[in-house]
mmCIF file of C-alpha atoms in Angstrom:
data_model
loop_
_atom_site.group_PDB
_atom_site.id
_atom_site.type_symbol
_atom_site.label_atom_id
_atom_site.label_comp_id
_atom_site.label_asym_id
_atom_site.label_seq_id
_atom_site.Cartn_x
_atom_site.Cartn_y
_atom_site.Cartn_z
ATOM 1 C CA MET A 287 67.864 139.997 66.360
ATOM 2 C CA ARG A 288 68.607 143.398 66.425
ATOM 3 C CA GLU A 289 64.736 144.369 68.263
ATOM 4 C CA LYS A 290 65.187 141.724 70.272
ATOM 5 C CA ALA A 291 68.246 143.011 72.023
ATOM 6 C CA GLU A 292 66.862 146.571 71.848
ATOM 7 C CA ILE A 293 64.036 145.067 73.974
ATOM 8 C CA PHE A 294 66.864 143.205 75.989
ATOM 9 C CA PHE A 295 68.326 147.213 76.269
ATOM 10 C CA ASP A 296 65.205 148.622 77.406
ATOM 11 C CA ALA A 297 64.010 146.002 80.147
ATOM 12 C CA VAL A 298 68.027 146.137 81.669
ATOM 13 C CA THR A 299 66.474 149.805 81.705
ATOM 14 C CA CYS A 300 63.901 148.766 84.252
ATOM 15 C CA VAL A 301 65.993 146.891 86.854
ATOM 16 C CA ARG A 302 65.232 147.494 90.389
ATOM 17 C CA GLU A 303 66.577 151.106 91.823
ATOM 18 C CA ALA A 304 68.013 149.085 94.672
ATOM 19 C CA LEU A 305 70.539 146.998 92.554
ATOM 20 C CA VAL A 306 71.454 150.039 90.378
ATOM 21 C CA GLU A 307 72.047 152.136 93.131
ATOM 22 C CA GLU A 308 74.219 149.334 94.803
ATOM 23 C CA ALA A 309 76.418 148.714 91.942
ATOM 24 C CA GLN A 310 76.634 152.275 91.255
ATOM 25 C CA ARG A 311 78.314 152.095 94.718
ATOM 26 C CA HIS A 312 80.090 148.860 94.386
ATOM 27 C CA VAL A 313 83.966 148.913 94.449
ATOM 28 C CA PHE A 314 85.867 146.055 92.851
ATOM 29 C CA ARG A 315 88.437 143.562 94.615
ATOM 30 C CA ARG A 316 91.247 144.494 92.303
ATOM 31 C CA ARG A 317 93.416 141.944 91.685
ATOM 32 C CA SER A 318 96.566 143.550 92.264
ATOM 33 C CA ARG A 319 100.252 142.530 92.735
ATOM 34 C CA ARG A 320 99.439 143.176 97.008
ATOM 35 C CA PRO A 321 99.895 139.259 97.547
ATOM 36 C CA GLN A 322 103.661 139.245 96.132
ATOM 37 C CA TYR A 323 104.447 142.560 98.006
ATOM 38 C CA LEU A 324 102.739 140.718 100.875
ATOM 39 C CA ALA A 325 105.207 137.843 101.003
ATOM 40 C CA LEU A 326 108.214 140.147 99.852
ATOM 41 C CA ALA A 327 107.158 141.961 102.980
ATOM 42 C CA ALA A 328 106.895 138.763 105.034
ATOM 43 C CA CYS A 329 110.625 137.899 103.815
ATOM 44 C CA ALA A 330 111.857 140.772 104.493
ATOM 45 C CA ALA A 331 110.327 140.738 108.189
ATOM 46 C CA LEU A 332 111.677 136.991 108.376
ATOM 47 C CA ALA A 333 115.204 138.032 107.682
ATOM 48 C CA VAL A 334 115.245 141.318 109.998
ATOM 49 C CA CYS A 335 114.126 138.856 112.656
ATOM 50 C CA LEU A 336 116.780 136.552 111.910
ATOM 51 C CA GLY A 337 119.513 139.049 112.058
ATOM 52 C CA LEU A 338 118.116 140.290 115.382
ATOM 53 C CA PHE A 339 117.998 136.773 116.803
ATOM 54 C CA SER A 340 121.744 136.237 115.681
ATOM 55 C CA LEU A 341 122.710 139.712 117.738
ATOM 56 C CA LEU A 342 121.004 138.237 120.809
ATOM 57 C CA PRO A 343 123.415 137.248 123.727
ATOM 58 C CA ALA A 344 123.180 133.798 124.454
ATOM 59 C CA GLY A 345 120.650 133.757 127.332
ATOM 60 C CA GLY A 346 118.416 135.742 125.036
ATOM 61 C CA GLY A 347 117.870 133.004 122.820
ATOM 62 C CA GLY A 348 115.599 130.940 124.821
ATOM 63 C CA ASN A 349 117.038 127.409 125.044
ATOM 64 C CA LYS A 350 120.181 128.057 123.424
ATOM 65 C CA ALA A 351 123.112 126.220 125.117
ATOM 66 C CA ALA A 352 125.785 128.299 127.326
ATOM 67 C CA GLY A 353 128.270 126.638 126.086
ATOM 68 C CA GLY A 354 127.820 128.088 122.408
ATOM 69 C CA SER A 355 128.177 131.437 123.784
ATOM 70 C CA GLY A 356 131.729 132.168 124.675
ATOM 71 C CA VAL A 357 130.663 132.294 128.450
ATOM 72 C CA ASP A 358 131.805 129.588 131.077
ATOM 73 C CA GLY A 359 128.744 127.753 132.232
ATOM 74 C CA SER A 360 129.699 126.980 135.349
ATOM 75 C CA ASN A 361 130.259 130.405 135.854
ATOM 76 C CA ALA A 362 126.155 131.269 134.892
ATOM 77 C CA ALA A 363 123.436 131.410 137.652
ATOM 78 C CA PRO A 364 121.233 129.387 137.469
ATOM 79 C CA PRO A 365 118.174 129.817 135.302
ATOM 80 C CA PRO A 366 114.991 130.738 137.283
ATOM 81 C CA ALA A 367 112.191 128.211 137.386
ATOM 82 C CA ALA A 368 109.550 128.473 134.723
ATOM 83 C CA ALA A 369 107.123 129.581 137.230
ATOM 84 C CA ASP A 370 109.058 132.358 138.632
ATOM 85 C CA GLU A 371 110.089 133.488 135.027
ATOM 86 C CA ALA A 372 109.495 137.034 134.652
ATOM 87 C CA PRO A 373 108.189 137.571 130.748
ATOM 88 C CA ARG A 374 110.592 138.903 128.594
ATOM 89 C CA ASP A 375 108.220 139.668 125.747
ATOM 90 C CA PRO A 376 108.391 143.493 126.154
ATOM 91 C CA LEU A 377 104.912 143.718 124.287
ATOM 92 C CA PRO A 378 101.985 143.666 126.660
ATOM 93 C CA GLU A 379 100.017 140.949 127.883
ATOM 94 C CA GLN A 380 97.397 140.573 129.195
ATOM 95 C CA SER A 381 96.257 138.792 132.413
ATOM 96 C CA LEU A 382 94.676 135.598 133.283
ATOM 97 C CA SER A 383 91.634 136.797 134.973
ATOM 98 C CA GLY A 384 90.992 138.792 131.081
ATOM 99 C CA GLU A 385 91.758 142.286 132.902
ATOM 100 C CA PRO A 386 94.344 143.863 130.921
ATOM 101 C CA SER A 387 97.720 144.281 132.666
ATOM 102 C CA PRO A 388 98.829 147.924 133.290
ATOM 103 C CA ASP A 389 101.099 147.663 130.909
ATOM 104 C CA ALA A 390 98.573 147.228 128.320
ATOM 105 C CA PRO A 391 98.286 149.972 125.515
ATOM 106 C CA GLU A 392 95.739 152.429 126.144
ATOM 107 C CA ALA A 393 93.236 152.049 122.875
ATOM 108 C CA ALA A 394 93.061 154.804 120.864
ATOM 109 C CA VAL A 395 90.184 155.920 118.503
ATOM 110 C CA LEU A 396 89.837 157.213 115.431
ATOM 111 C CA THR A 397 87.367 158.659 113.186
ATOM 112 C CA ALA A 398 87.693 158.288 109.563
ATOM 113 C CA LEU A 399 85.828 157.571 106.037
ATOM 114 C CA VAL A 400 86.011 154.274 104.024
ATOM 115 C CA ARG A 401 87.455 154.058 101.003
ATOM 116 C CA GLU A 402 87.870 150.654 100.310
ATOM 117 C CA VAL A 403 86.709 147.423 101.763
ATOM 118 C CA ARG A 404 88.540 144.050 101.621
ATOM 119 C CA ASP A 405 87.828 140.979 103.643
ATOM 120 C CA THR A 406 89.716 141.281 106.477
ATOM 121 C CA TRP A 407 91.270 144.785 106.290
ATOM 122 C CA LEU A 408 89.845 148.269 104.912
ATOM 123 C CA LEU A 409 91.192 151.450 103.800
ATOM 124 C CA VAL A 410 90.453 154.546 105.630
ATOM 125 C CA GLU A 411 90.504 158.265 105.431
ATOM 126 C CA ALA A 412 91.514 159.992 108.372
ATOM 127 C CA LEU A 413 88.916 162.727 109.611
ATOM 128 C CA PRO A 414 89.999 165.773 110.802
ATOM 129 C CA ASP A 415 88.768 165.426 114.519
ATOM 130 C CA GLY A 416 91.591 163.449 115.610
ATOM 131 C CA GLU A 417 95.217 164.618 116.350
ATOM 132 C CA ARG A 418 97.309 161.279 115.737
ATOM 133 C CA PHE A 419 96.843 161.137 111.962
ATOM 134 C CA ALA A 420 96.473 164.127 109.279
ATOM 135 C CA PRO A 421 93.450 164.865 107.982
ATOM 136 C CA GLY A 422 92.916 163.240 104.433
ATOM 137 C CA GLU A 423 95.756 160.692 105.583
ATOM 138 C CA LEU A 424 94.964 157.232 104.178
ATOM 139 C CA LEU A 425 95.238 153.963 106.476
ATOM 140 C CA GLU A 426 95.097 150.704 106.526
ATOM 141 C CA VAL A 427 92.819 149.101 109.214
ATOM 142 C CA ASP A 428 93.452 145.582 110.082
ATOM 143 C CA ALA A 429 90.033 144.368 110.822
ATOM 144 C CA SER A 430 90.771 140.774 111.788
ATOM 145 C CA GLY A 431 90.564 141.248 115.094
ATOM 146 C CA ALA A 432 87.363 143.421 115.627
ATOM 147 C CA ALA A 433 84.883 141.230 117.657
ATOM 148 C CA GLU A 434 81.861 142.923 115.227
ATOM 149 C CA LEU A 435 82.574 143.888 111.861
ATOM 150 C CA PRO A 436 79.406 145.553 110.619
ATOM 151 C CA ALA A 437 78.329 146.117 106.682
ATOM 152 C CA LEU A 438 80.498 148.731 105.418
ATOM 153 C CA GLU A 439 80.507 150.478 102.299
ATOM 154 C CA CYS A 440 82.569 153.341 100.821
ATOM 155 C CA GLY A 441 81.882 156.626 102.320
ATOM 156 C CA ASP A 442 80.543 155.407 105.084
ATOM 157 C CA LYS A 443 81.994 157.208 109.039
ATOM 158 C CA ILE A 444 83.917 154.775 111.447
ATOM 159 C CA ALA A 445 85.457 154.781 114.682
ATOM 160 C CA VAL A 446 87.673 152.336 115.213
ATOM 161 C CA ARG A 447 89.189 151.202 118.830
ATOM 162 C CA PHE A 448 92.914 150.185 118.158
ATOM 163 C CA THR A 449 96.057 149.618 120.159
ATOM 164 C CA ARG A 450 98.971 149.434 117.539
ATOM 165 C CA ALA A 451 99.669 151.832 114.679
ATOM 166 C CA VAL A 452 102.445 150.248 111.996
ATOM 167 C CA GLN A 453 104.363 152.766 110.054
ATOM 168 C CA GLU A 454 106.474 151.231 107.727
ATOM 169 C CA PRO A 455 108.517 153.092 104.479
ATOM 170 C CA GLY A 456 106.564 153.712 101.365
ATOM 171 C CA ALA A 457 103.102 152.470 102.875
ATOM 172 C CA PRO A 458 100.165 153.753 104.435
ATOM 173 C CA VAL A 459 99.823 153.468 108.139
ATOM 174 C CA ARG A 460 98.873 150.021 109.182
ATOM 175 C CA ILE A 461 96.102 150.248 111.885
ATOM 176 C CA GLU A 462 96.619 146.932 114.445
ATOM 177 C CA GLY A 463 95.039 145.440 117.531
ATOM 178 C CA VAL A 464 91.623 146.690 116.355
ATOM 179 C CA GLU A 465 89.034 145.770 119.065
ATOM 180 C CA GLU A 466 86.114 148.176 117.850
ATOM 181 C CA ILE A 467 84.803 149.312 114.780
ATOM 182 C CA ALA A 468 81.558 151.149 114.747
ATOM 183 C CA LEU A 469 79.471 152.702 111.867
ATOM 184 C CA LEU A 470 78.874 156.143 112.902
ATOM 185 C CA ALA A 471 75.963 157.939 111.482
ATOM 186 C CA GLY A 472 76.479 161.181 109.127
ATOM 187 C CA ASP A 473 76.680 163.630 112.449
ATOM 188 C CA GLY A 474 79.082 161.721 114.023
ATOM 189 C CA THR A 475 76.710 159.651 116.433
ATOM 190 C CA GLU A 476 76.752 155.579 116.312
ATOM 191 C CA MET B 230 74.036 167.689 99.943
ATOM 192 C CA GLU B 231 72.017 164.666 100.746
ATOM 193 C CA ASP B 232 69.807 162.766 98.007
ATOM 194 C CA VAL B 233 66.858 163.488 100.534
ATOM 195 C CA GLN B 234 67.525 166.934 100.534
ATOM 196 C CA ILE B 235 67.953 167.626 97.141
ATOM 197 C CA ILE B 236 64.731 165.871 96.711
ATOM 198 C CA ASP B 237 62.854 168.148 99.044
ATOM 199 C CA LEU B 238 64.136 171.114 97.042
ATOM 200 C CA TYR B 239 62.564 169.749 94.129
ATOM 201 C CA TRP B 240 59.749 168.789 96.526
ATOM 202 C CA ARG B 241 59.477 172.558 97.372
ATOM 203 C CA ARG B 242 60.011 173.904 93.427
ATOM 204 C CA ASP B 243 63.313 175.347 94.452
ATOM 205 C CA GLU B 244 65.616 176.284 91.209
ATOM 206 C CA GLU B 245 68.668 175.494 93.883
ATOM 207 C CA ALA B 246 67.251 171.552 93.157
ATOM 208 C CA ILE B 247 68.638 171.230 89.413
ATOM 209 C CA ARG B 248 72.036 173.223 90.353
ATOM 210 C CA ALA B 249 72.453 171.015 93.465
ATOM 211 C CA THR B 250 71.943 167.665 90.803
ATOM 212 C CA ASP B 251 74.309 168.967 88.372
ATOM 213 C CA ALA B 252 76.967 169.437 90.870
ATOM 214 C CA LYS B 253 76.471 165.475 92.526
ATOM 215 C CA TYR B 254 75.296 163.858 89.644
ATOM 216 C CA GLY B 255 76.626 165.764 86.390
ATOM 217 C CA SER B 256 79.163 163.987 85.592
ATOM 218 C CA PHE B 257 77.459 160.332 86.421
ATOM 219 C CA CYS B 258 74.591 161.479 83.904
ATOM 220 C CA HIS B 259 77.334 162.993 81.411
ATOM 221 C CA ARG B 260 79.178 160.202 81.261
ATOM 222 C CA LEU B 261 75.990 158.167 81.122
ATOM 223 C CA ALA B 262 75.037 159.588 78.319
ATOM 224 C CA MET B 263 78.020 159.793 76.811
ATOM 225 C CA ASN B 264 78.333 155.484 76.125
ATOM 226 C CA ILE B 265 75.267 155.396 74.609
ATOM 227 C CA LEU B 266 75.529 158.303 72.051
ATOM 228 C CA HIS B 267 78.919 159.148 71.527
ATOM 229 C CA SER B 268 78.388 162.662 70.976
ATOM 230 C CA PHE B 269 79.024 165.639 73.921
ATOM 231 C CA GLN B 270 76.408 168.348 72.144
ATOM 232 C CA ASP B 271 73.601 165.193 72.210
ATOM 233 C CA SER B 272 74.973 163.808 75.727
ATOM 234 C CA GLU B 273 74.413 167.830 77.304
ATOM 235 C CA GLU B 274 70.958 168.155 76.010
ATOM 236 C CA CYS B 275 70.019 164.757 77.003
ATOM 237 C CA VAL B 276 71.373 165.689 80.773
ATOM 238 C CA SER B 277 69.284 169.600 80.735
ATOM 239 C CA ASP B 278 66.349 167.057 79.463
ATOM 240 C CA THR B 279 66.758 164.741 82.480
ATOM 241 C CA TYR B 280 66.608 167.644 84.598
ATOM 242 C CA GLY B 281 63.784 168.984 83.351
ATOM 243 C CA ARG B 282 61.695 165.722 83.893
ATOM 244 C CA CYS B 283 62.953 165.531 86.832
ATOM 245 C CA TRP B 284 61.581 169.012 87.654
ATOM 246 C CA ASP B 285 58.145 168.111 86.252
ATOM 247 C CA THR B 286 57.710 164.578 87.797
ATOM 248 C CA MET B 287 59.022 165.391 91.061
ATOM 249 C CA PRO B 288 56.229 165.758 92.750
ATOM 250 C CA PRO B 289 54.691 163.162 92.699
ATOM 251 C CA ARG B 290 57.877 161.171 92.625
ATOM 252 C CA ARG B 291 60.012 160.460 95.398
ATOM 253 C CA PRO B 292 62.668 157.992 94.578
ATOM 254 C CA GLY B 293 64.146 155.898 97.011
ATOM 255 C CA SER B 294 67.709 156.241 95.041
ATOM 256 C CA LEU B 295 67.965 159.676 92.993
ATOM 257 C CA ARG B 296 71.332 158.532 91.416
ATOM 258 C CA ALA B 297 69.216 155.438 89.682
ATOM 259 C CA TYR B 298 66.250 157.589 89.187
ATOM 260 C CA LEU B 299 68.553 159.985 87.470
ATOM 261 C CA GLY B 300 70.403 157.002 85.517
ATOM 262 C CA THR B 301 67.104 155.373 84.187
ATOM 263 C CA ILE B 302 65.427 159.046 83.251
ATOM 264 C CA ILE B 303 68.996 159.767 80.878
ATOM 265 C CA ARG B 304 69.105 156.042 79.854
ATOM 266 C CA ASN B 305 65.538 156.065 77.905
ATOM 267 C CA LEU B 306 66.211 159.627 76.795
ATOM 268 C CA SER B 307 69.569 158.747 75.123
ATOM 269 C CA ILE B 308 68.343 155.463 73.978
ATOM 270 C CA SER B 309 65.679 157.533 72.065
ATOM 271 C CA ARG B 310 67.543 160.047 70.581
ATOM 272 C CA TYR B 311 69.991 157.242 69.430
ATOM 273 C CA ARG B 312 67.101 155.563 68.130
ATOM 274 C CA ALA B 313 66.154 158.699 66.356
ATOM 275 C CA ALA B 314 69.354 159.180 64.695
ATOM 276 C CA ARG B 315 69.514 155.928 63.567
ATOM 277 C CA ALA B 316 66.735 155.912 62.123
ATOM 278 C CA GLN B 317 67.298 159.270 60.329
ATOM 279 C CA LYS B 318 70.600 158.072 59.610
ATOM 280 C CA ARG B 319 69.379 154.760 57.767
ATOM 281 C CA PHE B 320 65.543 155.632 56.064
ATOM 282 C CA GLY B 321 66.043 159.189 56.216
ATOM 283 C CA GLY B 322 62.513 161.522 55.311
ATOM 284 C CA ALA B 323 60.020 158.739 55.343
ATOM 285 C CA GLU B 324 61.243 157.321 58.604
ATOM 286 C CA VAL B 325 61.190 160.993 60.516
ATOM 287 C CA LEU B 326 57.864 161.219 59.334
ATOM 288 C CA LEU B 327 56.520 158.032 60.316
ATOM 289 C CA SER B 328 57.951 158.367 63.788
ATOM 290 C CA GLU B 329 56.566 161.692 63.695
ATOM 291 C CA LEU B 330 52.949 160.246 63.341
ATOM 292 C CA GLN B 331 53.386 157.881 65.361
ATOM 293 C CA ASP B 332 53.380 160.323 68.151
ATOM 294 C CA CYS B 333 49.443 161.201 67.056
ATOM 295 C CA VAL B 334 47.986 157.774 66.959
ATOM 296 C CA PRO B 335 47.528 155.010 69.708
ATOM 297 C CA ALA B 336 50.468 152.411 69.241
ATOM 298 C CA PRO B 337 49.550 148.849 71.037
ATOM 299 C CA GLU B 338 53.018 147.849 69.804
ATOM 300 C CA ASN B 339 54.863 150.744 71.347
ATOM 301 C CA VAL B 340 52.950 149.783 74.857
ATOM 302 C CA GLN B 341 53.313 146.177 74.509
ATOM 303 C CA ARG B 342 56.793 146.880 73.994
ATOM 304 C CA THR B 343 57.349 148.738 77.141
ATOM 305 C CA VAL B 344 55.073 145.828 79.262
ATOM 306 C CA GLU B 345 57.342 143.306 77.916
ATOM 307 C CA ALA B 346 60.529 145.500 79.114
ATOM 308 C CA ALA B 347 58.880 145.990 82.483
ATOM 309 C CA GLU B 348 58.683 142.336 83.045
ATOM 310 C CA LEU B 349 61.911 141.566 81.542
ATOM 311 C CA GLY B 350 63.388 143.761 83.773
ATOM 312 C CA GLY B 351 61.425 142.572 86.922
ATOM 313 C CA LEU B 352 62.982 138.661 85.324
ATOM 314 C CA ILE B 353 66.449 140.487 84.910
ATOM 315 C CA SER B 354 66.527 141.858 88.437
ATOM 316 C CA GLY B 355 65.595 138.597 90.112
ATOM 317 C CA TRP B 356 68.353 136.721 88.215
ATOM 318 C CA LEU B 357 70.962 139.560 89.750
ATOM 319 C CA GLU B 358 69.463 138.916 93.106
ATOM 320 C CA GLY B 359 71.028 135.878 93.059
ATOM 321 C CA LEU B 360 74.335 136.757 91.818
ATOM 322 C CA ASP B 361 76.978 137.496 94.011
ATOM 323 C CA ARG B 362 77.309 141.500 94.481
ATOM 324 C CA GLU B 363 80.444 141.599 92.215
ATOM 325 C CA ASP B 364 78.865 139.507 89.177
ATOM 326 C CA ARG B 365 75.823 141.909 89.124
ATOM 327 C CA ALA B 366 77.840 144.943 89.793
ATOM 328 C CA LEU B 367 79.288 144.471 87.013
ATOM 329 C CA PHE B 368 76.750 143.301 84.641
ATOM 330 C CA LEU B 369 74.871 146.198 85.928
ATOM 331 C CA ARG B 370 78.039 148.885 85.368
ATOM 332 C CA ARG B 371 78.693 147.149 81.470
ATOM 333 C CA TYR B 372 74.799 146.827 80.389
ATOM 334 C CA TRP B 373 73.032 149.660 82.892
ATOM 335 C CA ASN B 374 75.588 152.114 82.809
ATOM 336 C CA GLY B 375 77.272 151.073 79.740
ATOM 337 C CA ASP B 376 80.777 151.372 80.947
ATOM 338 C CA PRO B 377 83.483 150.335 78.498
ATOM 339 C CA VAL B 378 85.000 147.017 79.109
ATOM 340 C CA LYS B 379 88.147 148.114 78.922
ATOM 341 C CA ASP B 380 87.764 150.845 81.664
ATOM 342 C CA LEU B 381 85.493 147.426 83.753
ATOM 343 C CA ALA B 382 88.944 145.669 83.310
ATOM 344 C CA GLY B 383 91.172 148.626 84.809
ATOM 345 C CA GLU B 384 89.231 148.545 87.372
ATOM 346 C CA LEU B 385 89.497 145.048 88.260
ATOM 347 C CA GLY B 386 93.078 144.610 87.399
ATOM 348 C CA VAL B 387 92.294 141.978 84.730
ATOM 349 C CA ARG B 388 92.706 142.123 81.119
ATOM 350 C CA PRO B 389 89.738 142.984 78.840
ATOM 351 C CA ASN B 390 90.060 139.684 76.966
ATOM 352 C CA ALA B 391 88.881 137.591 80.338
ATOM 353 C CA LEU B 392 86.032 140.163 81.508
ATOM 354 C CA THR B 393 84.935 139.732 77.775
ATOM 355 C CA LYS B 394 84.767 135.968 78.634
ATOM 356 C CA ARG B 395 83.246 136.516 82.424
ATOM 357 C CA LEU B 396 80.451 138.928 80.887
ATOM 358 C CA LEU B 397 79.774 136.225 78.251
ATOM 359 C CA ARG B 398 79.092 133.799 80.923
ATOM 360 C CA LEU B 399 77.233 135.837 83.047
ATOM 361 C CA ARG B 400 74.874 136.788 79.715
ATOM 362 C CA GLU B 401 74.425 132.779 79.179
ATOM 363 C CA GLY B 402 73.118 132.358 82.752
ATOM 364 C CA LEU B 403 70.794 134.899 82.510
ATOM 365 C CA ARG B 404 69.662 133.060 79.078
ATOM 366 C CA VAL B 405 69.137 129.764 80.820
ATOM 367 C CA HIS B 406 67.486 131.961 83.711
ATOM 368 C CA LEU B 407 65.275 133.945 81.143
ATOM 369 C CA GLU B 408 64.410 130.153 79.265
ATOM 370 C CA ARG B 409 63.600 128.666 82.724
ATOM 371 C CA GLU B 410 61.243 131.467 83.367
ATOM 372 C CA GLY B 411 59.127 130.578 80.202
ATOM 373 C CA VAL B 412 60.813 134.230 78.364
ATOM 374 C CA ALA B 413 61.523 132.598 74.084
ATOM 375 C CA VAL B 414 64.629 133.904 73.753
#
């Protein structure tokens, strides 16, 4: 029995090199408490939104009835036609032609080293060639919006084109609005 | 330093190759040897022997993955050392004499065993390729690297018992695969 196990032990040594190398580079997907934290964060965000909504004046509340605001409805200006209504959303929008509107935020590019690869996000370490983030700073990249996601592994050098960086207290900066992720060669070229 | 550059140093017979190998893969080699031998001194000697073996075999060898190549050498050396130590402990002088004499004569059993292991290694590789990446990495980190279950469970964020069950299922899967391939298990 023991001899059989030893033959298997020797046999495992003969496993193909590529498989061994892949196993050494693999980073296990940790079953963390992250979903719980996300749920808590979502609840907190919802509470903040509701709080802000209740502070808004009646006109800003969308379809809220004018009578409920304490303002005389008869003196209120007539609501503009829906087609003429200017967008209230402060977030930039794209025009119908698909061209970005002049107010659209400019995309920034971050170069970083991949530290963890997950289904829809990456943990990366900022490289010193950018000004926006400190070298070595850990950032979460939401890759769900990227047009094409190359096969990435830990240690890969990447360039990320993005539009937003969100900082929440006690958490790494989250890179959102990711348009493109490109794998760079060791010398920084794509 | 990239692996290709280190291998080039070996090919140029530059002793810097060994220093570079030790700097990049020293801790990996030590851990692998320690996982098998559980002795710092023996592990140290195995690692030194591994570097010597690399020096002797490159050239002509040009491994695709230096880490896997080093790991294979260190596993073989560590397993041999483990077997020698076990034989010495169990059977004393006679076993040592036999193992010394064994080197002087052609040993068909050993040759057969090596061939068997290589064939079996190919079958195991085939089975591993059919697994998902995580299971494949898990199996190899446990049975190729010899990483303790506790450490792997920590990396995965699961309890050691859960991981033990998962490894058991993987071994069962391998047994079924080998039986299907006609290997008497």
